[in-house]
Amino acid sequence: MRHRLKDVAERAGVSVKTVSNVVNGYVHVRPDTRARVEEAIAELNYRPNLSARNLRKGRTGVIALAVPELDIPYFAELARHVVSAAADLGWTVLIDQTGGRREQERVVAAGITDHLIDGLIFSPLALTADDLANLDGTPMVLLGERVDHGPADHVVIDNVAAAREITAHLVRLGRRRIAAIGSQRTPEGASARLRLAGYAAALDEAGIGYDEALVAPAPAWHRADGAAAMRTLLTSGVRPDAVFCFNDTLALGALRTLHEAGLRVPEDVAVAGFDDIEDGRFSVPTLTTIAPDKERIARLAVELLADRIDGDRTAPARELSAPYLLAPRESTEGR
């Protein structure tokens, strides 16, 4: 049996309005009255009707998360954290996969369908800051590196610093021929450009020359792309003693190619990734990586979106940075 506000009021011996004030967090309720109401809520296991509350506010209680690919484990793990953070606010999350396609990204950025969502957390690949500035209405928080200092709130990590740190880690281990897998020259490859810049900066700081032959492109950042790029490096006559892959799925593919070539990791070639996906903690060997705080990224995004939905939608866009850690594991350290 689902209890109503009236049932709580009768149990606590107060008015329905008083129960409503407690449920909605109004401060002007006497402490002893609030305690009685909260006790009645617990005894009856009362749950507020969030749908009715949202309708009264002109809201749906639904937000959207739009990402390029759910096949990339980073986005799937991030989505789990967004759903958890949104649930704390009583929100449901609609998850959309754009494929990085311009038209699909325009649909989600415009609000998907009128009145369907209250706000959007969005990781674009195709749309630019100008594209987003021309859209009107739906509160939005951006993720990723495609749009920097754009028209909406933005949650980032410092990709350049993180890539520099993991490359420097390989240098400290005595590696000198450090390859990079994952470069992209397309407009959508913003993350790749930042990570390449961090890689190059670390080499320069160590007095190691940047060698274009050690940089392998990857049109997508899947396992197969990492395996193919590692194969290209090996068959081209380049013999790296370490490789920094621009995400963990590339690194898992590279590990497979090195195994097939009879090369030992990390004895012959050390391997490092980026993203700290769960698969990397169970690969053989376990994968050294950059670990962005995905839970913090999700919570910052949800908090920023809540501010826009409930507050000033015209205030200047904010950019918040989430932390990351270097996670050394067997693929560079040995067992």
mmCIF file of C-alpha atoms in Angstrom:
data_model
loop_
_atom_site.group_PDB
_atom_site.id
_atom_site.type_symbol
_atom_site.label_atom_id
_atom_site.label_comp_id
_atom_site.label_asym_id
_atom_site.label_seq_id
_atom_site.Cartn_x
_atom_site.Cartn_y
_atom_site.Cartn_z
ATOM 1 C CA MET A 1 0.000 0.000 0.000
ATOM 2 C CA ARG A 2 1.372 3.401 -0.997
ATOM 3 C CA HIS A 3 0.805 5.963 1.742
ATOM 4 C CA ARG A 4 -0.190 9.546 1.015
ATOM 5 C CA LEU A 5 0.808 12.884 2.509
ATOM 6 C CA LYS A 6 -2.492 12.818 4.405
ATOM 7 C CA ASP A 7 -1.577 9.517 6.091
ATOM 8 C CA VAL A 8 1.720 10.968 7.323
ATOM 9 C CA ALA A 9 -0.091 14.045 8.633
ATOM 10 C CA GLU A 10 -2.565 11.921 10.582
ATOM 11 C CA ARG A 11 0.187 9.747 12.046
ATOM 12 C CA ALA A 12 2.231 12.796 13.132
ATOM 13 C CA GLY A 13 -0.780 14.798 14.304
ATOM 14 C CA VAL A 14 -0.048 17.781 12.069
ATOM 15 C CA SER A 15 -1.505 19.378 8.965
ATOM 16 C CA VAL A 16 -0.838 18.202 5.432
ATOM 17 C CA LYS A 17 0.835 21.574 4.796
ATOM 18 C CA THR A 18 3.300 20.933 7.629
ATOM 19 C CA VAL A 19 4.221 17.536 6.206
ATOM 20 C CA SER A 20 4.701 19.156 2.805
ATOM 21 C CA ASN A 21 6.990 21.762 4.371
ATOM 22 C CA VAL A 22 9.140 19.043 5.959
ATOM 23 C CA VAL A 23 9.301 16.969 2.776
ATOM 24 C CA ASN A 24 10.317 20.025 0.730
ATOM 25 C CA GLY A 25 13.005 21.086 3.201
ATOM 26 C CA TYR A 26 11.507 24.344 4.446
ATOM 27 C CA VAL A 27 13.448 25.612 7.447
ATOM 28 C CA HIS A 28 10.619 27.297 9.327
ATOM 29 C CA VAL A 29 9.336 24.143 11.041
ATOM 30 C CA ARG A 30 9.763 23.632 14.787
ATOM 31 C CA PRO A 31 12.384 20.956 15.554
ATOM 32 C CA ASP A 32 9.978 18.814 17.615
ATOM 33 C CA THR A 33 7.357 18.998 14.851
ATOM 34 C CA ARG A 34 9.931 18.100 12.213
ATOM 35 C CA ALA A 35 11.055 15.126 14.310
ATOM 36 C CA ARG A 36 7.454 13.826 14.608
ATOM 37 C CA VAL A 37 6.893 14.155 10.872
ATOM 38 C CA GLU A 38 10.172 12.428 10.016
ATOM 39 C CA GLU A 39 9.330 9.611 12.411
ATOM 40 C CA ALA A 40 5.927 9.172 10.758
ATOM 41 C CA ILE A 41 7.548 9.179 7.314
ATOM 42 C CA ALA A 42 9.921 6.409 8.417
ATOM 43 C CA GLU A 43 7.173 4.331 10.062
ATOM 44 C CA LEU A 44 4.944 4.506 6.985
ATOM 45 C CA ASN A 45 7.849 4.237 4.510
ATOM 46 C CA TYR A 46 6.363 7.253 2.765
ATOM 47 C CA ARG A 47 7.893 8.243 -0.566
ATOM 48 C CA PRO A 48 7.099 11.608 -2.137
ATOM 49 C CA ASN A 49 5.345 11.580 -5.489
ATOM 50 C CA LEU A 50 8.209 13.019 -7.527
ATOM 51 C CA SER A 51 6.212 12.968 -10.766
ATOM 52 C CA ALA A 52 3.515 15.180 -9.307
ATOM 53 C CA ARG A 53 6.108 17.496 -7.791
ATOM 54 C CA ASN A 54 7.938 17.810 -11.101
ATOM 55 C CA LEU A 55 4.708 18.522 -12.970
ATOM 56 C CA ARG A 56 3.873 21.321 -10.558
ATOM 57 C CA LYS A 57 7.287 22.833 -11.314
ATOM 58 C CA GLY A 58 6.906 22.336 -15.069
ATOM 59 C CA ARG A 59 9.584 19.629 -15.054
ATOM 60 C CA THR A 60 9.810 16.031 -16.209
ATOM 61 C CA GLY A 61 12.355 14.772 -13.672
ATOM 62 C CA VAL A 62 14.348 13.374 -16.611
ATOM 63 C CA ILE A 63 17.782 14.482 -17.791
ATOM 64 C CA ALA A 64 19.803 13.107 -20.675
ATOM 65 C CA LEU A 65 23.393 11.938 -20.936
ATOM 66 C CA ALA A 66 24.677 11.925 -24.517
ATOM 67 C CA VAL A 67 28.034 10.286 -25.282
ATOM 68 C CA PRO A 68 29.732 9.247 -28.534
ATOM 69 C CA GLU A 69 30.002 5.495 -27.886
ATOM 70 C CA LEU A 70 28.807 3.168 -25.163
ATOM 71 C CA ASP A 71 31.195 0.528 -26.564
ATOM 72 C CA ILE A 72 34.011 2.591 -25.041
ATOM 73 C CA PRO A 73 34.096 1.378 -21.418
ATOM 74 C CA TYR A 74 35.039 4.819 -20.090
ATOM 75 C CA PHE A 75 31.665 6.201 -21.185
ATOM 76 C CA ALA A 76 29.764 3.217 -19.815
ATOM 77 C CA GLU A 77 31.468 3.604 -16.433
ATOM 78 C CA LEU A 78 30.880 7.351 -16.449
ATOM 79 C CA ALA A 79 27.207 6.773 -17.251
ATOM 80 C CA ARG A 80 26.863 4.579 -14.158
ATOM 81 C CA HIS A 81 28.167 7.400 -11.978
ATOM 82 C CA VAL A 82 25.882 9.965 -13.641
ATOM 83 C CA VAL A 83 22.853 7.739 -13.019
ATOM 84 C CA SER A 84 23.849 7.378 -9.360
ATOM 85 C CA ALA A 85 24.395 11.115 -8.849
ATOM 86 C CA ALA A 86 21.136 11.969 -10.617
ATOM 87 C CA ALA A 87 19.190 9.452 -8.526
ATOM 88 C CA ASP A 88 20.204 11.371 -5.402
ATOM 89 C CA LEU A 89 18.191 14.295 -6.805
ATOM 90 C CA GLY A 90 15.253 12.109 -7.798
ATOM 91 C CA TRP A 91 16.109 12.306 -11.491
ATOM 92 C CA THR A 92 15.893 9.621 -14.163
ATOM 93 C CA VAL A 93 18.650 9.591 -16.804
ATOM 94 C CA LEU A 94 17.965 8.980 -20.476
ATOM 95 C CA ILE A 95 21.198 7.787 -22.135
ATOM 96 C CA ASP A 96 21.813 8.448 -25.817
ATOM 97 C CA GLN A 97 24.666 7.340 -28.066
ATOM 98 C CA THR A 98 25.432 9.902 -30.778
ATOM 99 C CA GLY A 99 28.185 8.086 -32.648
ATOM 100 C CA GLY A 100 29.856 11.489 -32.929
ATOM 101 C CA ARG A 101 27.470 12.260 -35.808
ATOM 102 C CA ARG A 102 26.716 15.928 -36.306
ATOM 103 C CA GLU A 103 22.981 15.597 -36.924
ATOM 104 C CA GLN A 104 22.432 13.318 -33.947
ATOM 105 C CA GLU A 105 24.428 15.661 -31.735
ATOM 106 C CA ARG A 106 22.264 18.581 -32.904
ATOM 107 C CA VAL A 107 19.120 16.662 -31.949
ATOM 108 C CA VAL A 108 20.296 15.964 -28.406
ATOM 109 C CA ALA A 109 21.755 19.470 -27.938
ATOM 110 C CA ALA A 110 18.385 20.941 -28.905
ATOM 111 C CA GLY A 111 16.682 18.999 -26.109
ATOM 112 C CA ILE A 112 15.893 15.750 -27.979
ATOM 113 C CA THR A 113 12.117 16.428 -28.026
ATOM 114 C CA ASP A 114 10.198 19.358 -26.595
ATOM 115 C CA HIS A 115 9.481 18.889 -22.879
ATOM 116 C CA LEU A 116 11.084 15.438 -22.765
ATOM 117 C CA ILE A 117 14.138 16.379 -20.674
ATOM 118 C CA ASP A 118 14.962 19.054 -18.116
ATOM 119 C CA GLY A 119 18.668 19.196 -18.936
ATOM 120 C CA LEU A 120 21.545 17.553 -20.770
ATOM 121 C CA ILE A 121 25.032 16.297 -19.889
ATOM 122 C CA PHE A 122 26.777 16.130 -23.240
ATOM 123 C CA SER A 123 30.114 14.897 -24.591
ATOM 124 C CA PRO A 124 30.190 16.191 -28.190
ATOM 125 C CA LEU A 125 32.610 15.251 -30.946
ATOM 126 C CA ALA A 126 31.178 16.968 -34.033
ATOM 127 C CA LEU A 127 29.548 20.154 -32.734
ATOM 128 C CA THR A 128 31.595 23.273 -32.030
ATOM 129 C CA ALA A 129 31.183 26.101 -29.536
ATOM 130 C CA ASP A 130 29.505 28.177 -32.262
ATOM 131 C CA ASP A 131 27.028 25.369 -32.984
ATOM 132 C CA LEU A 132 26.070 25.153 -29.320
ATOM 133 C CA ALA A 133 25.854 28.929 -28.887
ATOM 134 C CA ASN A 134 23.152 29.022 -31.560
ATOM 135 C CA LEU A 135 20.946 26.563 -29.683
ATOM 136 C CA ASP A 136 18.496 27.872 -27.127
ATOM 137 C CA GLY A 137 16.650 26.548 -24.152
ATOM 138 C CA THR A 138 17.895 23.269 -22.696
ATOM 139 C CA PRO A 139 20.252 23.613 -19.693
ATOM 140 C CA MET A 140 23.484 21.847 -20.603
ATOM 141 C CA VAL A 141 26.778 20.724 -19.077
ATOM 142 C CA LEU A 142 29.616 19.709 -21.389
ATOM 143 C CA LEU A 143 32.145 16.925 -20.948
ATOM 144 C CA GLY A 144 35.247 16.119 -22.979
ATOM 145 C CA GLU A 145 37.628 18.354 -24.885
ATOM 146 C CA ARG A 146 35.854 19.131 -28.171
ATOM 147 C CA VAL A 147 34.330 22.403 -26.853
ATOM 148 C CA ASP A 148 36.609 24.433 -24.609
ATOM 149 C CA HIS A 149 35.467 27.658 -22.927
ATOM 150 C CA GLY A 150 32.185 27.380 -24.803
ATOM 151 C CA PRO A 151 28.656 28.586 -24.093
ATOM 152 C CA ALA A 152 27.835 26.029 -21.379
ATOM 153 C CA ASP A 153 29.251 24.792 -18.081
ATOM 154 C CA HIS A 154 32.105 22.328 -18.629
ATOM 155 C CA VAL A 155 33.740 19.589 -16.537
ATOM 156 C CA VAL A 156 37.251 18.565 -17.604
ATOM 157 C CA ILE A 157 40.460 16.962 -16.475
ATOM 158 C CA ASP A 158 43.864 18.346 -17.435
ATOM 159 C CA ASN A 159 44.663 16.017 -20.328
ATOM 160 C CA VAL A 160 47.998 17.648 -21.123
ATOM 161 C CA ALA A 161 49.252 17.371 -17.550
ATOM 162 C CA ALA A 162 47.995 13.787 -17.210
ATOM 163 C CA ALA A 163 49.644 12.658 -20.465
ATOM 164 C CA ARG A 164 52.867 14.409 -19.472
ATOM 165 C CA GLU A 165 52.818 12.662 -16.093
ATOM 166 C CA ILE A 166 52.352 9.152 -17.437
ATOM 167 C CA THR A 167 55.003 9.683 -20.147
ATOM 168 C CA ALA A 168 57.405 11.033 -17.520
ATOM 169 C CA HIS A 169 56.685 7.921 -15.461
ATOM 170 C CA LEU A 170 57.902 5.787 -18.363
ATOM 171 C CA VAL A 171 61.009 7.963 -18.648
ATOM 172 C CA ARG A 172 61.747 7.521 -14.942
ATOM 173 C CA LEU A 173 61.654 3.764 -15.481
ATOM 174 C CA GLY A 174 64.557 4.141 -17.931
ATOM 175 C CA ARG A 175 62.554 3.966 -21.164
ATOM 176 C CA ARG A 176 63.869 6.103 -23.994
ATOM 177 C CA ARG A 177 62.087 4.940 -27.158
ATOM 178 C CA ILE A 178 58.555 5.682 -26.039
ATOM 179 C CA ALA A 179 55.866 5.283 -28.690
ATOM 180 C CA ALA A 180 52.430 6.886 -28.647
ATOM 181 C CA ILE A 181 49.269 5.238 -30.002
ATOM 182 C CA GLY A 182 46.089 7.170 -30.701
ATOM 183 C CA SER A 183 46.971 10.375 -32.554
ATOM 184 C CA GLN A 184 44.189 11.902 -34.662
ATOM 185 C CA ARG A 185 44.312 14.856 -37.037
ATOM 186 C CA THR A 186 40.554 15.297 -37.482
ATOM 187 C CA PRO A 187 38.589 18.161 -35.879
ATOM 188 C CA GLU A 188 36.989 15.586 -33.564
ATOM 189 C CA GLY A 189 40.380 14.529 -32.186
ATOM 190 C CA ALA A 190 40.680 17.175 -29.461
ATOM 191 C CA SER A 191 41.506 14.679 -26.710
ATOM 192 C CA ALA A 192 44.150 13.086 -28.923
ATOM 193 C CA ARG A 193 45.809 16.449 -29.588
ATOM 194 C CA LEU A 194 45.961 17.306 -25.892
ATOM 195 C CA ARG A 195 47.384 13.919 -24.938
ATOM 196 C CA LEU A 196 49.922 14.108 -27.758
ATOM 197 C CA ALA A 197 50.964 17.545 -26.493
ATOM 198 C CA GLY A 198 51.514 16.159 -22.989
ATOM 199 C CA TYR A 199 53.503 13.230 -24.379
ATOM 200 C CA ALA A 200 55.716 15.556 -26.429
ATOM 201 C CA ALA A 201 56.232 17.902 -23.459
ATOM 202 C CA ALA A 202 57.432 15.052 -21.236
ATOM 203 C CA LEU A 203 59.908 13.893 -23.886
ATOM 204 C CA ASP A 204 61.220 17.419 -24.277
ATOM 205 C CA GLU A 205 61.631 17.850 -20.511
ATOM 206 C CA ALA A 206 63.626 14.609 -20.438
ATOM 207 C CA GLY A 207 65.859 15.691 -23.319
ATOM 208 C CA ILE A 208 64.446 12.980 -25.590
ATOM 209 C CA GLY A 209 63.758 14.007 -29.179
ATOM 210 C CA TYR A 210 60.238 13.714 -30.576
ATOM 211 C CA ASP A 211 60.240 11.021 -33.293
ATOM 212 C CA GLU A 212 57.240 11.038 -35.645
ATOM 213 C CA ALA A 213 57.982 7.398 -36.519
ATOM 214 C CA LEU A 214 57.066 6.447 -32.940
ATOM 215 C CA VAL A 215 53.624 8.105 -33.120
ATOM 216 C CA ALA A 216 50.930 5.803 -34.458
ATOM 217 C CA PRO A 217 47.505 7.159 -35.464
ATOM 218 C CA ALA A 218 44.261 5.417 -34.581
ATOM 219 C CA PRO A 219 41.054 6.399 -36.411
ATOM 220 C CA ALA A 220 39.019 5.148 -33.456
ATOM 221 C CA TRP A 221 40.066 4.212 -29.934
ATOM 222 C CA HIS A 222 38.947 0.590 -29.851
ATOM 223 C CA ARG A 223 40.929 -2.557 -29.018
ATOM 224 C CA ALA A 224 41.287 -3.457 -32.696
ATOM 225 C CA ASP A 225 42.763 -0.024 -33.453
ATOM 226 C CA GLY A 226 45.313 -0.427 -30.680
ATOM 227 C CA ALA A 227 46.275 -3.878 -31.910
ATOM 228 C CA ALA A 228 46.656 -2.642 -35.494
ATOM 229 C CA ALA A 229 48.691 0.416 -34.479
ATOM 230 C CA MET A 230 51.050 -1.701 -32.374
ATOM 231 C CA ARG A 231 51.465 -4.106 -35.285
ATOM 232 C CA THR A 232 52.329 -1.196 -37.584
ATOM 233 C CA LEU A 233 54.968 0.064 -35.161
ATOM 234 C CA LEU A 234 56.582 -3.374 -34.907
ATOM 235 C CA THR A 235 56.547 -4.182 -38.634
ATOM 236 C CA SER A 236 57.868 -0.743 -39.612
ATOM 237 C CA GLY A 237 61.193 -1.538 -37.965
ATOM 238 C CA VAL A 238 60.582 0.786 -35.043
ATOM 239 C CA ARG A 239 61.364 -0.978 -31.790
ATOM 240 C CA PRO A 240 59.884 0.993 -28.897
ATOM 241 C CA ASP A 241 60.774 0.035 -25.351
ATOM 242 C CA ALA A 242 57.540 1.593 -24.076
ATOM 243 C CA VAL A 243 54.214 2.718 -25.482
ATOM 244 C CA PHE A 244 51.717 5.260 -24.162
ATOM 245 C CA CYS A 245 48.235 4.524 -25.505
ATOM 246 C CA PHE A 246 45.752 7.390 -25.434
ATOM 247 C CA ASN A 247 43.075 5.233 -23.821
ATOM 248 C CA ASP A 248 42.917 1.867 -22.121
ATOM 249 C CA THR A 249 41.097 0.037 -24.909
ATOM 250 C CA LEU A 250 43.927 0.943 -27.298
ATOM 251 C CA ALA A 251 46.359 -0.356 -24.677
ATOM 252 C CA LEU A 252 44.494 -3.669 -24.352
ATOM 253 C CA GLY A 253 44.747 -4.125 -28.109
ATOM 254 C CA ALA A 254 48.449 -3.266 -28.011
ATOM 255 C CA LEU A 255 49.002 -5.867 -25.273
ATOM 256 C CA ARG A 256 47.468 -8.526 -27.502
ATOM 257 C CA THR A 257 49.757 -7.687 -30.434
ATOM 258 C CA LEU A 258 52.847 -7.695 -28.217
ATOM 259 C CA HIS A 259 51.840 -11.109 -26.847
ATOM 260 C CA GLU A 260 51.395 -12.486 -30.363
ATOM 261 C CA ALA A 261 54.824 -11.091 -31.327
ATOM 262 C CA GLY A 262 56.454 -12.935 -28.415
ATOM 263 C CA LEU A 263 57.433 -9.719 -26.637
ATOM 264 C CA ARG A 264 57.258 -9.533 -22.848
ATOM 265 C CA VAL A 265 55.441 -6.756 -21.007
ATOM 266 C CA PRO A 266 56.997 -4.867 -19.328
ATOM 267 C CA GLU A 267 60.441 -6.473 -19.749
ATOM 268 C CA ASP A 268 60.661 -5.813 -23.505
ATOM 269 C CA VAL A 269 57.986 -3.136 -23.894
ATOM 270 C CA ALA A 270 56.234 -1.256 -21.092
ATOM 271 C CA VAL A 271 52.609 -0.315 -21.808
ATOM 272 C CA ALA A 272 50.527 2.492 -20.307
ATOM 273 C CA GLY A 273 46.972 3.621 -20.975
ATOM 274 C CA PHE A 274 44.516 6.315 -19.967
ATOM 275 C CA ASP A 275 41.027 6.146 -18.329
ATOM 276 C CA ASP A 276 41.394 3.376 -15.710
ATOM 277 C CA ILE A 277 38.632 1.151 -17.047
ATOM 278 C CA GLU A 278 37.832 -1.952 -15.037
ATOM 279 C CA ASP A 279 39.160 -4.324 -17.729
ATOM 280 C CA GLY A 280 42.656 -2.906 -17.205
ATOM 281 C CA ARG A 281 42.660 -3.996 -13.573
ATOM 282 C CA PHE A 282 42.103 -7.621 -14.654
ATOM 283 C CA SER A 283 44.194 -7.835 -17.830
ATOM 284 C CA VAL A 284 47.419 -9.870 -17.862
ATOM 285 C CA PRO A 285 49.487 -7.963 -16.980
ATOM 286 C CA THR A 286 47.370 -5.383 -15.192
ATOM 287 C CA LEU A 287 47.480 -2.021 -16.931
ATOM 288 C CA THR A 288 49.277 1.114 -15.770
ATOM 289 C CA THR A 289 47.007 4.061 -16.519
ATOM 290 C CA ILE A 290 45.785 7.547 -15.751
ATOM 291 C CA ALA A 291 42.738 7.274 -13.498
ATOM 292 C CA PRO A 292 40.350 10.217 -13.898
ATOM 293 C CA ASP A 293 37.974 10.534 -10.950
ATOM 294 C CA LYS A 294 34.897 9.469 -12.927
ATOM 295 C CA GLU A 295 32.607 9.669 -9.908
ATOM 296 C CA ARG A 296 33.721 13.248 -9.262
ATOM 297 C CA ILE A 297 33.281 14.175 -12.938
ATOM 298 C CA ALA A 298 29.725 12.812 -12.840
ATOM 299 C CA ARG A 299 28.800 14.547 -9.588
ATOM 300 C CA LEU A 300 30.221 17.883 -10.706
ATOM 301 C CA ALA A 301 28.260 17.621 -13.961
ATOM 302 C CA VAL A 302 25.007 16.787 -12.167
ATOM 303 C CA GLU A 303 25.523 19.569 -9.606
ATOM 304 C CA LEU A 304 26.207 22.131 -12.334
ATOM 305 C CA LEU A 305 23.133 20.994 -14.243
ATOM 306 C CA ALA A 306 20.959 21.233 -11.124
ATOM 307 C CA ASP A 307 22.199 24.797 -10.625
ATOM 308 C CA ARG A 308 21.170 25.709 -14.162
ATOM 309 C CA ILE A 309 17.782 23.987 -13.998
ATOM 310 C CA ASP A 310 16.835 25.582 -10.677
ATOM 311 C CA GLY A 311 18.824 28.815 -10.871
ATOM 312 C CA ASP A 312 20.258 31.425 -13.209
ATOM 313 C CA ARG A 313 20.476 30.118 -16.758
ATOM 314 C CA THR A 314 22.062 33.309 -18.053
ATOM 315 C CA ALA A 315 25.107 33.442 -15.751
ATOM 316 C CA PRO A 316 28.532 33.039 -17.416
ATOM 317 C CA ALA A 317 29.596 29.480 -18.179
ATOM 318 C CA ARG A 318 31.826 27.811 -15.607
ATOM 319 C CA GLU A 319 34.667 25.343 -16.182
ATOM 320 C CA LEU A 320 35.486 22.940 -13.358
ATOM 321 C CA SER A 321 38.430 20.546 -13.288
ATOM 322 C CA ALA A 322 38.185 17.063 -11.791
ATOM 323 C CA PRO A 323 41.236 15.290 -10.352
ATOM 324 C CA TYR A 324 43.111 12.291 -11.725
ATOM 325 C CA LEU A 325 45.756 9.888 -10.421
ATOM 326 C CA LEU A 326 48.621 7.952 -11.973
ATOM 327 C CA ALA A 327 47.933 4.257 -11.299
ATOM 328 C CA PRO A 328 51.151 2.215 -11.795
ATOM 329 C CA ARG A 329 50.519 -1.502 -12.363
ATOM 330 C CA GLU A 330 52.221 -4.583 -13.792
ATOM 331 C CA SER A 331 52.393 -3.423 -17.427
ATOM 332 C CA THR A 332 55.157 -0.977 -16.460
ATOM 333 C CA GLU A 333 56.293 -2.106 -13.022
ATOM 334 C CA GLY A 334 56.505 -5.872 -13.483
ATOM 335 C CA ARG A 335 55.139 -8.432 -11.042
#
